[in-house]
Amino acid sequence: MVRQDMHSVEIFELIVGMFMAVLVLQYAAHRLGLPPAVALLVGGGALAFMPGLPTVELDPELMLVIFLPPLLMDGAWFTALAHFRRHLAGIASLAVGAVLFTTAVVAVVAKMILPDLPWAACVALGAIVSPPDAVSARAILQRVKLPRRLGTLLEGESLINDATGLVLFRFAVAAVVTGTFSLGDAIGSFAILVGGGIAVGGAIGAAWVLLLRRLGDETLMIAASMLVCWASYVAGEMLNASGVIATVTAGLVCGWYQHTILTASVRIRALSFWQVMISLLEAAVFILIGLSLRGVIDRVGGIGVVLEDMAWSVAAIIAAVTFARFAWIFGSDAVLGILNRLGWRGVEPLGPQAASVMSWAGMRGVVTLAVALTLPETMPGRDLMLVTAFAVILVTVLVQGTTLGPVIRLAGLREDERSKPPLDLSGAEVAMLKAQFAEVERAAYASDGSLLHPRLLDSYRRRATLSAEFLGSPKERDQAIADHYDVILAAVAAGRAELVRLHRARQIDDETLHNLERDLDLEELVAIAAKG
């Protein structure tokens, strides 16, 4: 990713320095109330022009395979599968329909601006800038509060729209190189990529479930959970399927089964490690994009060339990208409104406020830049495409990313009460505690009816750990302590089983499941440690 003449130690020092800069920029963003992605992008761009620093030249294929799989897996792992299925039509509309429409609009605008540019090259440009990015969406959306339906639509779109954009791009580049294009081949290829990706991801997710049931060692279980994202992505690409779809599918499978496969210790340790790793990867993506700015500008001839020869063309394409998203979302919503008035109630329209927020949340990022960098040297308009890709990332992250919060507040969006599950956090906790108490009550009495665990039965929440509370010889005391915490562990298992049952029955949502499951995991770890 840097100059070939740099020594390996110098490259390592540069990487360490980059992550030190990440810490400083993240802290500055926190102090200034800015989205971290904005600070990292601006900071990386500023660092790129510092004297003495080498020019960063990104390897697009390496960048995609390093960063994209874990960031896609993170989004898929914590995706509410029930909500994902419920809003699949809307997600497909954004991930496929909006990408195709944006590509077409950008291609038309590019052809109007540059009549000599071949149509296939115009389509390639549209495919580069059309899909909103999963990394950018995560980085911005995690700092704002959206109604569940909008959050599900945006997260689902960002997970699978890269597949659409990549297929369009590959066929457009092939059309430029060969001079031929077949719509039937393109549709067939897309179907194979998606279907193959689902099959590969499903198979690897199933293999992960079977493997973790047999590993036994917690460190190996955590390592396997970390590696499944790259395994699914690489396998998908090797088998000529979509690595993006394979990773997302594997993530959905793993996220669904994690509650019954992972132990409390593995879940807590893996989550802590995973969160730090994802945070560093996200930060590295944006700072690398910023650092690559100098290389892109130098490649096209300098900032003067950009301002004099490309500024108006780039501005027009940015406007086309923004307009196309608004047009597709508002147009789709208007169609839904008409269908609802005609009596079809399959999907309700978003409404103008929610549609405005959805339209404004179209940040681009690593995929746009990486795909642009793979353009062949002989591609007509290559320099313009590179500059445009970078400009679209800058404008969408800096402008839309910083203003999305105020736009959401101005829209005054509220959660649809009908979309809420039957039980809220308090209701789910009551159900969980009832299940735990039932288990304690079952184990509290001996076969002759004598009470073995009065403290647990009277007040389960009380954590009696003092040895003085247990009478008898050391052996009897240790056995009493073990029996005591065995009951607690059984109660934890009963509570977790009840939570999973409520979740599978769609009585609680994923957020409630994760919150209460975390409490049970901590309770289980305390009991295991106290039991000795």
Coordinates of C-alpha atoms in Angstrom, one line a residue:
M1 CA 0.0 0.0 0.0
V2 CA 3.1 2.3 0.0
R3 CA 6.1 2.8 -2.1
Q4 CA 7.9 -0.3 -3.2
D5 CA 11.3 1.0 -2.2
M6 CA 10.3 1.3 1.5
H7 CA 12.0 -1.0 4.0
S8 CA 9.7 -3.4 5.8
V9 CA 10.5 -1.9 9.1
E10 CA 9.6 1.6 7.7
I11 CA 6.3 0.2 6.5
F12 CA 5.6 -1.2 10.0
E13 CA 6.5 2.1 11.6
L14 CA 4.2 3.9 9.2
I15 CA 1.3 1.5 10.2
V16 CA 2.0 2.2 13.9
G17 CA 2.1 5.9 13.2
M18 CA -1.2 5.6 11.3
F19 CA -2.9 4.0 14.2
M20 CA -1.5 6.6 16.6
A21 CA -3.0 9.2 14.3
V22 CA -6.3 7.3 14.5
L23 CA -6.3 7.7 18.3
V24 CA -5.7 11.4 18.1
L25 CA -8.3 12.0 15.4
Q26 CA -10.9 9.9 17.2
Y27 CA -10.3 11.9 20.3
A28 CA -10.5 15.2 18.4
A29 CA -13.8 14.0 16.8
H30 CA -15.2 13.2 20.2
R31 CA -14.2 16.6 21.6
L32 CA -15.6 18.5 18.6
G33 CA -18.8 16.4 18.4
L34 CA -18.0 15.3 14.9
P35 CA -18.6 11.8 13.4
P36 CA -15.2 10.0 13.7
A37 CA -15.4 9.1 10.0
V38 CA -15.3 12.8 9.1
A39 CA -12.3 13.5 11.3
L40 CA -10.4 10.5 10.0
L41 CA -11.1 11.4 6.4
V42 CA -10.0 15.0 6.8
G43 CA -7.1 14.1 9.0
G44 CA -5.9 11.5 6.6
G45 CA -6.2 14.0 3.7
A46 CA -4.1 16.5 5.7
L47 CA -1.5 13.9 6.6
A48 CA -1.2 12.9 2.9
F49 CA 0.4 16.3 2.1
M50 CA 2.8 16.4 5.1
P51 CA 6.4 16.7 3.9
G52 CA 8.4 13.5 4.4
L53 CA 5.5 11.1 4.4
P54 CA 5.5 8.6 1.6
T55 CA 2.7 8.5 -1.0
V56 CA 0.1 5.9 -0.1
E57 CA -0.9 3.8 -3.1
L58 CA -3.7 1.4 -2.2
D59 CA -3.8 -2.1 -3.7
P60 CA -7.6 -2.2 -4.3
E61 CA -7.9 -6.0 -4.3
L62 CA -5.9 -6.3 -1.1
M63 CA -7.9 -3.5 0.5
L64 CA -11.2 -5.1 -0.3
V65 CA -10.2 -8.6 1.0
I66 CA -8.7 -7.2 4.2
F67 CA -11.3 -4.7 5.2
L68 CA -14.6 -5.6 3.6
P69 CA -15.2 -9.2 5.0
P70 CA -15.0 -8.3 8.7
L71 CA -17.0 -5.1 8.3
L72 CA -19.7 -6.9 6.4
M73 CA -19.6 -9.8 8.9
D74 CA -20.0 -7.3 11.8
G75 CA -23.1 -5.8 10.2
A76 CA -24.6 -9.2 9.4
W77 CA -23.8 -10.8 12.7
F78 CA -25.9 -8.3 14.6
T79 CA -28.6 -7.9 12.0
A80 CA -32.1 -8.6 13.3
L81 CA -32.9 -11.5 11.0
A82 CA -36.7 -11.3 11.5
H83 CA -36.6 -7.6 10.6
F84 CA -34.3 -8.3 7.7
R85 CA -36.7 -10.9 6.3
R86 CA -39.7 -8.6 6.9
H87 CA -38.2 -5.7 5.0
L88 CA -36.4 -7.8 2.3
A89 CA -38.5 -6.2 -0.5
G90 CA -37.5 -2.7 0.6
I91 CA -33.9 -3.8 1.0
A92 CA -33.8 -5.3 -2.5
S93 CA -35.4 -2.2 -3.9
L94 CA -32.5 -0.1 -2.5
A95 CA -29.7 -2.6 -3.0
V96 CA -30.6 -3.5 -6.6
G97 CA -33.2 -1.0 -7.9
A98 CA -31.6 2.1 -6.5
V99 CA -28.1 1.0 -7.6
L100 CA -29.3 0.3 -11.2
F101 CA -31.2 3.6 -11.4
T102 CA -28.3 5.7 -10.0
T103 CA -26.0 4.0 -12.4
A104 CA -28.3 4.8 -15.3
V105 CA -28.7 8.5 -14.2
V106 CA -25.0 9.0 -13.8
A107 CA -24.3 7.4 -17.1
V108 CA -26.7 9.7 -18.9
V109 CA -25.3 12.8 -17.2
A110 CA -21.7 11.7 -17.9
K111 CA -22.6 11.2 -21.6
M112 CA -24.2 14.6 -21.8
I113 CA -21.1 16.2 -20.2
L114 CA -18.5 14.2 -22.2
P115 CA -20.1 13.1 -25.5
D116 CA -16.9 11.4 -26.6
L117 CA -16.9 9.1 -23.6
P118 CA -18.3 5.6 -24.6
W119 CA -21.5 4.5 -23.1
A120 CA -19.9 1.5 -21.4
A121 CA -17.4 3.8 -19.7
C122 CA -20.2 6.0 -18.5
V123 CA -22.0 3.0 -17.1
A124 CA -18.7 2.0 -15.4
L125 CA -18.5 5.4 -13.7
G126 CA -22.1 5.0 -12.6
A127 CA -21.4 1.6 -11.1
I128 CA -18.4 3.0 -9.2
V129 CA -20.3 5.7 -7.4
S130 CA -23.8 4.2 -7.2
P131 CA -23.7 1.8 -4.1
P132 CA -23.6 3.4 -0.7
D133 CA -20.9 1.8 1.5
A134 CA -21.4 -0.5 4.4
V135 CA -18.4 1.0 6.3
S136 CA -19.5 4.5 5.9
A137 CA -23.1 3.7 6.8
R138 CA -22.0 1.9 10.0
A139 CA -19.7 4.7 10.9
I140 CA -22.4 7.4 10.6
L141 CA -25.6 5.5 11.6
Q142 CA -24.2 4.2 14.9
R143 CA -24.1 7.8 16.1
V144 CA -27.7 8.6 15.2
K145 CA -31.1 7.2 16.3
L146 CA -33.4 5.9 13.6
P147 CA -36.7 4.1 13.7
R148 CA -36.2 0.4 13.4
R149 CA -37.6 0.1 9.9
L150 CA -35.3 2.8 8.5
G151 CA -32.3 1.4 10.3
T152 CA -33.0 -2.1 9.0
L153 CA -33.5 -0.8 5.4
L154 CA -30.2 1.2 5.5
E155 CA -28.2 -1.6 7.1
G156 CA -29.6 -4.2 4.8
E157 CA -29.0 -2.1 1.7
S158 CA -25.3 -1.4 2.7
L159 CA -24.7 -5.2 3.2
I160 CA -25.7 -6.4 -0.2
N161 CA -25.7 -3.5 -2.7
D162 CA -21.9 -3.9 -3.3
A163 CA -22.7 -7.1 -5.2
T164 CA -25.0 -5.2 -7.6
G165 CA -22.4 -2.4 -8.2
L166 CA -19.5 -4.9 -8.7
V167 CA -21.4 -6.9 -11.3
L168 CA -22.4 -3.7 -13.2
F169 CA -18.8 -2.5 -13.1
R170 CA -17.3 -5.7 -14.3
F171 CA -19.7 -6.0 -17.3
A172 CA -19.2 -2.3 -18.1
V173 CA -15.4 -2.6 -18.1
A174 CA -15.6 -5.8 -20.2
A175 CA -17.9 -4.0 -22.7
V176 CA -15.2 -1.2 -23.0
V177 CA -12.4 -3.7 -23.5
T178 CA -14.3 -6.1 -25.9
G179 CA -16.8 -3.7 -27.4
T180 CA -19.7 -6.1 -26.8
F181 CA -22.4 -6.3 -24.1
S182 CA -25.2 -8.8 -23.4
L183 CA -28.0 -8.0 -21.1
G184 CA -29.0 -11.6 -20.8
D185 CA -25.4 -12.6 -19.8
A186 CA -25.4 -9.8 -17.2
I187 CA -28.6 -10.9 -15.6
G188 CA -27.6 -14.5 -15.6
S189 CA -24.2 -13.7 -14.1
F190 CA -25.9 -11.6 -11.4
A191 CA -28.2 -14.5 -10.5
I192 CA -25.3 -16.9 -10.4
L193 CA -23.2 -14.6 -8.2
V194 CA -26.1 -14.0 -5.7
G195 CA -27.3 -17.7 -5.7
G196 CA -23.8 -19.0 -5.4
G197 CA -22.9 -16.5 -2.7
I198 CA -25.9 -17.6 -0.6
A199 CA -25.0 -21.2 -1.1
V200 CA -21.4 -20.7 -0.1
G201 CA -22.1 -18.5 2.8
G202 CA -24.8 -20.9 4.1
A203 CA -22.5 -23.8 3.8
I204 CA -19.6 -22.0 5.7
G205 CA -22.1 -20.8 8.3
A206 CA -23.3 -24.4 8.9
A207 CA -19.7 -25.6 9.0
W208 CA -19.0 -23.0 11.7
V209 CA -21.9 -24.2 13.8
L210 CA -20.8 -27.8 13.6
L211 CA -17.1 -26.9 14.2
L212 CA -17.8 -24.8 17.3
R213 CA -19.9 -27.6 18.8
R214 CA -16.8 -29.8 18.8
L215 CA -13.8 -27.5 19.4
G216 CA -14.2 -27.2 23.1
D217 CA -11.2 -24.8 23.5
E218 CA -12.4 -21.2 24.0
T219 CA -9.4 -19.7 22.2
L220 CA -10.0 -21.8 19.2
M221 CA -13.7 -21.0 19.2
I222 CA -12.9 -17.3 19.2
A223 CA -10.3 -17.7 16.5
A224 CA -12.8 -19.7 14.3
S225 CA -15.4 -17.0 14.8
M226 CA -12.9 -14.3 13.7
L227 CA -11.8 -16.2 10.6
V228 CA -15.2 -17.2 9.3
C229 CA -15.7 -13.8 7.5
W230 CA -12.5 -14.1 5.4
A231 CA -13.2 -17.8 4.8
S232 CA -16.6 -17.1 3.4
Y233 CA -15.4 -14.1 1.3
V234 CA -12.4 -15.9 -0.2
A235 CA -14.4 -19.1 -0.8
G236 CA -17.1 -17.1 -2.6
E237 CA -14.7 -15.4 -4.9
M238 CA -12.7 -18.6 -5.6
L239 CA -15.9 -20.4 -6.6
N240 CA -16.9 -17.5 -8.9
A241 CA -19.8 -16.4 -6.6
S242 CA -20.2 -13.2 -4.8
G243 CA -17.9 -12.9 -1.8
V244 CA -20.0 -10.1 -0.5
I245 CA -23.2 -12.2 -0.5
A246 CA -21.3 -15.2 0.9
T247 CA -20.0 -13.1 3.8
V248 CA -23.3 -11.6 4.6
T249 CA -25.1 -15.0 4.5
A250 CA -22.5 -16.6 6.8
G251 CA -22.8 -13.7 9.1
L252 CA -26.6 -14.0 9.3
V253 CA -26.2 -17.8 10.0
C254 CA -23.6 -17.3 12.7
G255 CA -25.5 -14.4 14.3
W256 CA -28.7 -16.5 14.5
Y257 CA -26.9 -19.5 16.1
Q258 CA -24.5 -17.7 18.4
H259 CA -27.0 -17.6 21.3
T260 CA -27.1 -21.4 21.5
I261 CA -23.5 -22.3 20.3
L262 CA -21.2 -19.8 22.2
T263 CA -20.6 -20.1 25.9
A264 CA -20.9 -17.0 28.1
S265 CA -17.1 -16.7 28.3
V266 CA -16.5 -17.0 24.6
R267 CA -19.3 -14.6 23.8
I268 CA -18.0 -11.9 26.1
R269 CA -14.3 -12.3 25.2
A270 CA -15.0 -12.6 21.5
L271 CA -17.2 -9.5 21.5
S272 CA -14.6 -7.4 23.3
F273 CA -11.9 -8.5 20.9
W274 CA -14.2 -8.1 17.9
Q275 CA -15.3 -4.6 18.8
V276 CA -11.7 -3.3 19.2
M277 CA -10.7 -4.9 15.9
I278 CA -13.7 -3.5 14.0
S279 CA -13.2 -0.1 15.4
L280 CA -9.5 -0.1 14.3
L281 CA -10.4 -1.4 10.8
E282 CA -13.1 1.2 10.3
A283 CA -10.8 3.9 11.4
A284 CA -8.0 2.6 9.1
V285 CA -10.3 2.6 6.1
F286 CA -11.1 6.2 6.4
I287 CA -7.6 7.4 7.2
L288 CA -6.3 5.3 4.3
I289 CA -8.8 6.9 2.0
G290 CA -7.6 10.3 3.2
L291 CA -3.9 9.3 2.8
S292 CA -4.6 8.2 -0.8
L293 CA -5.7 11.6 -1.8
R294 CA -2.3 12.8 -2.8
G295 CA -1.7 9.8 -5.0
V296 CA -5.0 10.3 -6.8
I297 CA -4.3 14.0 -7.4
D298 CA -0.7 13.4 -8.6
R299 CA -1.9 10.7 -10.9
V300 CA -4.3 13.0 -12.8
G301 CA -1.7 15.9 -13.0
G302 CA -2.1 17.9 -9.9
I303 CA -4.7 20.0 -8.2
G304 CA -4.7 22.6 -10.9
V305 CA -5.8 20.1 -13.5
V306 CA -8.6 18.9 -11.2
L307 CA -9.9 22.5 -10.6
E308 CA -9.6 23.7 -14.2
D309 CA -10.6 20.7 -16.2
M310 CA -12.7 18.5 -14.0
A311 CA -14.5 20.6 -11.3
W312 CA -17.7 21.2 -13.2
S313 CA -18.0 17.6 -14.5
V314 CA -17.4 16.2 -11.0
A315 CA -19.9 18.6 -9.4
A316 CA -22.5 17.5 -12.0
I317 CA -22.0 13.8 -11.3
I318 CA -22.2 14.4 -7.5
A319 CA -25.5 16.2 -8.1
A320 CA -26.7 13.3 -10.3
V321 CA -25.8 10.8 -7.6
T322 CA -27.7 12.8 -5.0
F323 CA -30.7 13.4 -7.2
A324 CA -31.0 9.8 -8.3
R325 CA -31.3 8.5 -4.8
F326 CA -34.0 11.0 -3.9
A327 CA -35.8 10.3 -7.1
W328 CA -35.7 6.5 -6.6
I329 CA -36.8 6.6 -3.0
F330 CA -39.5 9.2 -3.4
G331 CA -40.7 7.5 -6.6
S332 CA -40.8 4.1 -5.0
D333 CA -42.7 5.5 -2.0
A334 CA -45.2 7.2 -4.3
V335 CA -45.9 3.9 -6.0
L336 CA -46.4 2.2 -2.6
G337 CA -48.8 4.9 -1.7
I338 CA -50.8 4.4 -4.9
L339 CA -50.9 0.6 -4.3
N340 CA -52.0 1.1 -0.7
R341 CA -54.9 3.4 -1.9
L342 CA -55.9 0.7 -4.4
G343 CA -56.2 -1.8 -1.5
W344 CA -52.8 -3.6 -1.5
R345 CA -51.3 -3.5 2.0
G346 CA -48.2 -5.6 1.6
V347 CA -45.8 -2.7 2.4
E348 CA -46.7 0.7 3.7
P349 CA -45.0 3.8 2.3
L350 CA -42.3 5.5 4.3
G351 CA -43.8 9.0 4.2
P352 CA -42.0 12.2 3.1
Q353 CA -40.0 12.7 6.3
A354 CA -38.7 9.1 6.4
A355 CA -38.0 9.2 2.7
S356 CA -36.0 12.4 3.1
V357 CA -33.8 10.8 5.7
M358 CA -33.4 7.7 3.7
S359 CA -32.4 9.7 0.6
W360 CA -29.9 11.8 2.6
A361 CA -28.2 8.7 4.1
G362 CA -26.2 7.6 1.0
M363 CA -22.6 7.8 2.1
R364 CA -19.9 6.2 -0.1
G365 CA -16.6 4.8 1.0
V366 CA -14.0 2.1 0.6
V367 CA -15.7 0.1 -2.1
T368 CA -16.2 3.1 -4.4
L369 CA -12.5 4.0 -4.1
A370 CA -11.2 0.4 -4.4
V371 CA -13.3 -0.3 -7.5
A372 CA -12.2 3.0 -9.1
L373 CA -8.5 2.0 -8.5
T374 CA -9.0 -1.2 -10.5
L375 CA -9.9 0.7 -13.7
P376 CA -7.6 -0.4 -16.6
E377 CA -5.0 2.1 -17.6
T378 CA -6.6 2.2 -21.1
M379 CA -10.1 3.0 -19.8
P380 CA -11.4 6.2 -21.5
G381 CA -12.0 8.9 -18.9
R382 CA -10.0 7.0 -16.2
D383 CA -8.6 10.2 -14.6
L384 CA -12.1 11.8 -14.3
M385 CA -13.5 8.6 -12.8
L386 CA -10.8 8.5 -10.1
V387 CA -11.3 12.1 -9.1
T388 CA -15.0 11.7 -9.2
A389 CA -14.9 8.6 -7.0
F390 CA -12.8 10.4 -4.4
A391 CA -15.0 13.5 -4.6
V392 CA -18.2 11.5 -4.1
I393 CA -16.7 9.9 -1.0
L394 CA -15.6 13.3 0.4
V395 CA -18.9 15.1 -0.2
T396 CA -21.2 12.3 1.0
V397 CA -19.2 11.6 4.2
L398 CA -18.4 15.2 5.0
V399 CA -21.7 16.8 4.0
Q400 CA -24.3 14.1 4.5
G401 CA -22.4 12.4 7.4
T402 CA -22.2 15.6 9.4
T403 CA -25.8 16.7 8.7
L404 CA -27.6 13.4 8.9
G405 CA -28.3 13.9 12.7
P406 CA -29.9 17.3 12.3
V407 CA -31.9 16.0 9.3
I408 CA -33.3 13.2 11.4
R409 CA -34.2 15.6 14.2
L410 CA -35.8 18.0 11.8
A411 CA -37.8 15.2 10.3
G412 CA -39.2 14.4 13.7
L413 CA -39.3 10.6 13.1
R414 CA -41.0 8.4 15.7
E415 CA -40.9 4.7 16.1
D416 CA -43.9 2.9 14.7
E417 CA -45.7 1.3 17.6
R418 CA -47.0 -1.5 15.4
S419 CA -43.4 -2.6 14.6
K420 CA -42.5 -3.2 18.3
P421 CA -42.5 -6.8 19.6
P422 CA -45.1 -7.8 22.1
L423 CA -42.6 -7.7 25.0
D424 CA -40.3 -4.8 25.9
L425 CA -37.1 -5.0 27.9
S426 CA -39.0 -5.1 31.2
G427 CA -41.5 -7.7 30.1
A428 CA -38.7 -9.9 28.8
E429 CA -36.8 -9.6 32.0
V430 CA -39.9 -10.6 34.0
A431 CA -40.3 -13.7 31.8
M432 CA -36.6 -14.5 32.2
L433 CA -36.7 -14.1 36.0
K434 CA -39.8 -16.3 36.2
A435 CA -38.0 -19.1 34.3
Q436 CA -34.9 -18.7 36.5
F437 CA -37.0 -18.8 39.7
A438 CA -38.8 -21.9 38.5
E439 CA -35.5 -23.7 38.0
V440 CA -34.2 -22.6 41.4
E441 CA -37.4 -23.7 43.0
R442 CA -37.1 -27.1 41.3
A443 CA -33.5 -27.6 42.6
A444 CA -34.0 -26.0 46.0
Y445 CA -35.6 -29.1 47.6
A446 CA -34.2 -32.6 48.2
S447 CA -36.1 -35.7 47.3
D448 CA -37.4 -35.9 50.9
G449 CA -38.8 -32.4 50.8
S450 CA -36.1 -30.7 52.9
L451 CA -35.0 -27.2 51.8
L452 CA -31.4 -27.3 50.4
H453 CA -31.0 -23.7 49.2
P454 CA -33.1 -21.3 51.3
R455 CA -31.0 -18.2 50.3
L456 CA -31.5 -18.8 46.7
L457 CA -35.2 -19.5 47.1
D458 CA -35.8 -16.5 49.2
S459 CA -33.8 -14.0 47.2
Y460 CA -32.2 -15.3 44.0
R461 CA -30.6 -12.0 43.3
R462 CA -28.5 -12.1 46.5
R463 CA -25.0 -13.4 45.7
A464 CA -23.9 -15.3 48.8
T465 CA -20.2 -16.0 48.3
L466 CA -18.8 -15.8 51.8
S467 CA -17.4 -19.1 53.1
A468 CA -18.7 -18.4 56.6
E469 CA -22.2 -18.9 55.4
F470 CA -21.5 -22.5 54.7
L471 CA -21.0 -24.8 57.7
G472 CA -19.3 -28.1 58.1
S473 CA -15.9 -29.5 57.1
P474 CA -13.9 -27.9 54.3
K475 CA -15.0 -30.8 52.0
E476 CA -18.7 -30.3 53.0
R477 CA -18.3 -26.5 52.6
D478 CA -16.8 -26.9 49.1
Q479 CA -19.6 -29.2 48.1
A480 CA -22.2 -26.9 49.4
I481 CA -20.7 -24.0 47.5
A482 CA -20.5 -26.1 44.4
D483 CA -24.2 -27.2 44.8
H484 CA -25.2 -23.6 45.4
Y485 CA -23.6 -22.3 42.2
D486 CA -24.7 -25.3 40.3
V487 CA -28.3 -24.1 41.0
I488 CA -27.3 -20.6 39.8
L489 CA -25.8 -22.0 36.6
A490 CA -28.9 -24.1 36.0
A491 CA -31.0 -21.0 36.6
V492 CA -28.9 -19.0 34.1
A493 CA -29.3 -21.7 31.5
A494 CA -33.1 -21.7 32.1
G495 CA -33.2 -18.0 31.7
R496 CA -31.2 -18.1 28.5
A497 CA -33.3 -20.8 27.1
E498 CA -36.4 -18.7 27.8
L499 CA -34.9 -15.7 26.1
V500 CA -34.1 -17.7 23.0
R501 CA -37.6 -19.2 23.0
L502 CA -39.1 -15.7 23.2
H503 CA -36.8 -14.4 20.4
R504 CA -37.6 -17.4 18.1
A505 CA -41.3 -16.8 18.8
R506 CA -40.8 -13.1 17.9
Q507 CA -42.0 -12.0 21.3
I508 CA -38.8 -9.9 21.8
D509 CA -36.4 -8.2 19.4
D510 CA -32.7 -8.7 18.9
E511 CA -31.7 -5.7 21.1
T512 CA -33.7 -7.0 24.1
L513 CA -32.1 -10.5 23.5
H514 CA -28.6 -9.1 23.4
N515 CA -29.1 -6.8 26.5
L516 CA -30.5 -9.6 28.8
E517 CA -28.2 -12.2 27.4
R518 CA -25.2 -10.0 28.4
D519 CA -26.5 -9.9 31.9
L520 CA -26.9 -13.7 32.0
D521 CA -23.4 -14.1 30.6
L522 CA -21.9 -12.0 33.3
E523 CA -23.9 -13.8 36.0
E524 CA -22.7 -17.1 34.6
L525 CA -19.0 -16.0 34.7
V526 CA -19.4 -14.8 38.3
A527 CA -20.9 -18.2 39.3
I528 CA -18.2 -20.2 37.5
A529 CA -15.4 -18.1 39.2
A530 CA -17.0 -18.4 42.6
K531 CA -17.5 -22.1 42.3
G532 CA -13.8 -22.4 41.6

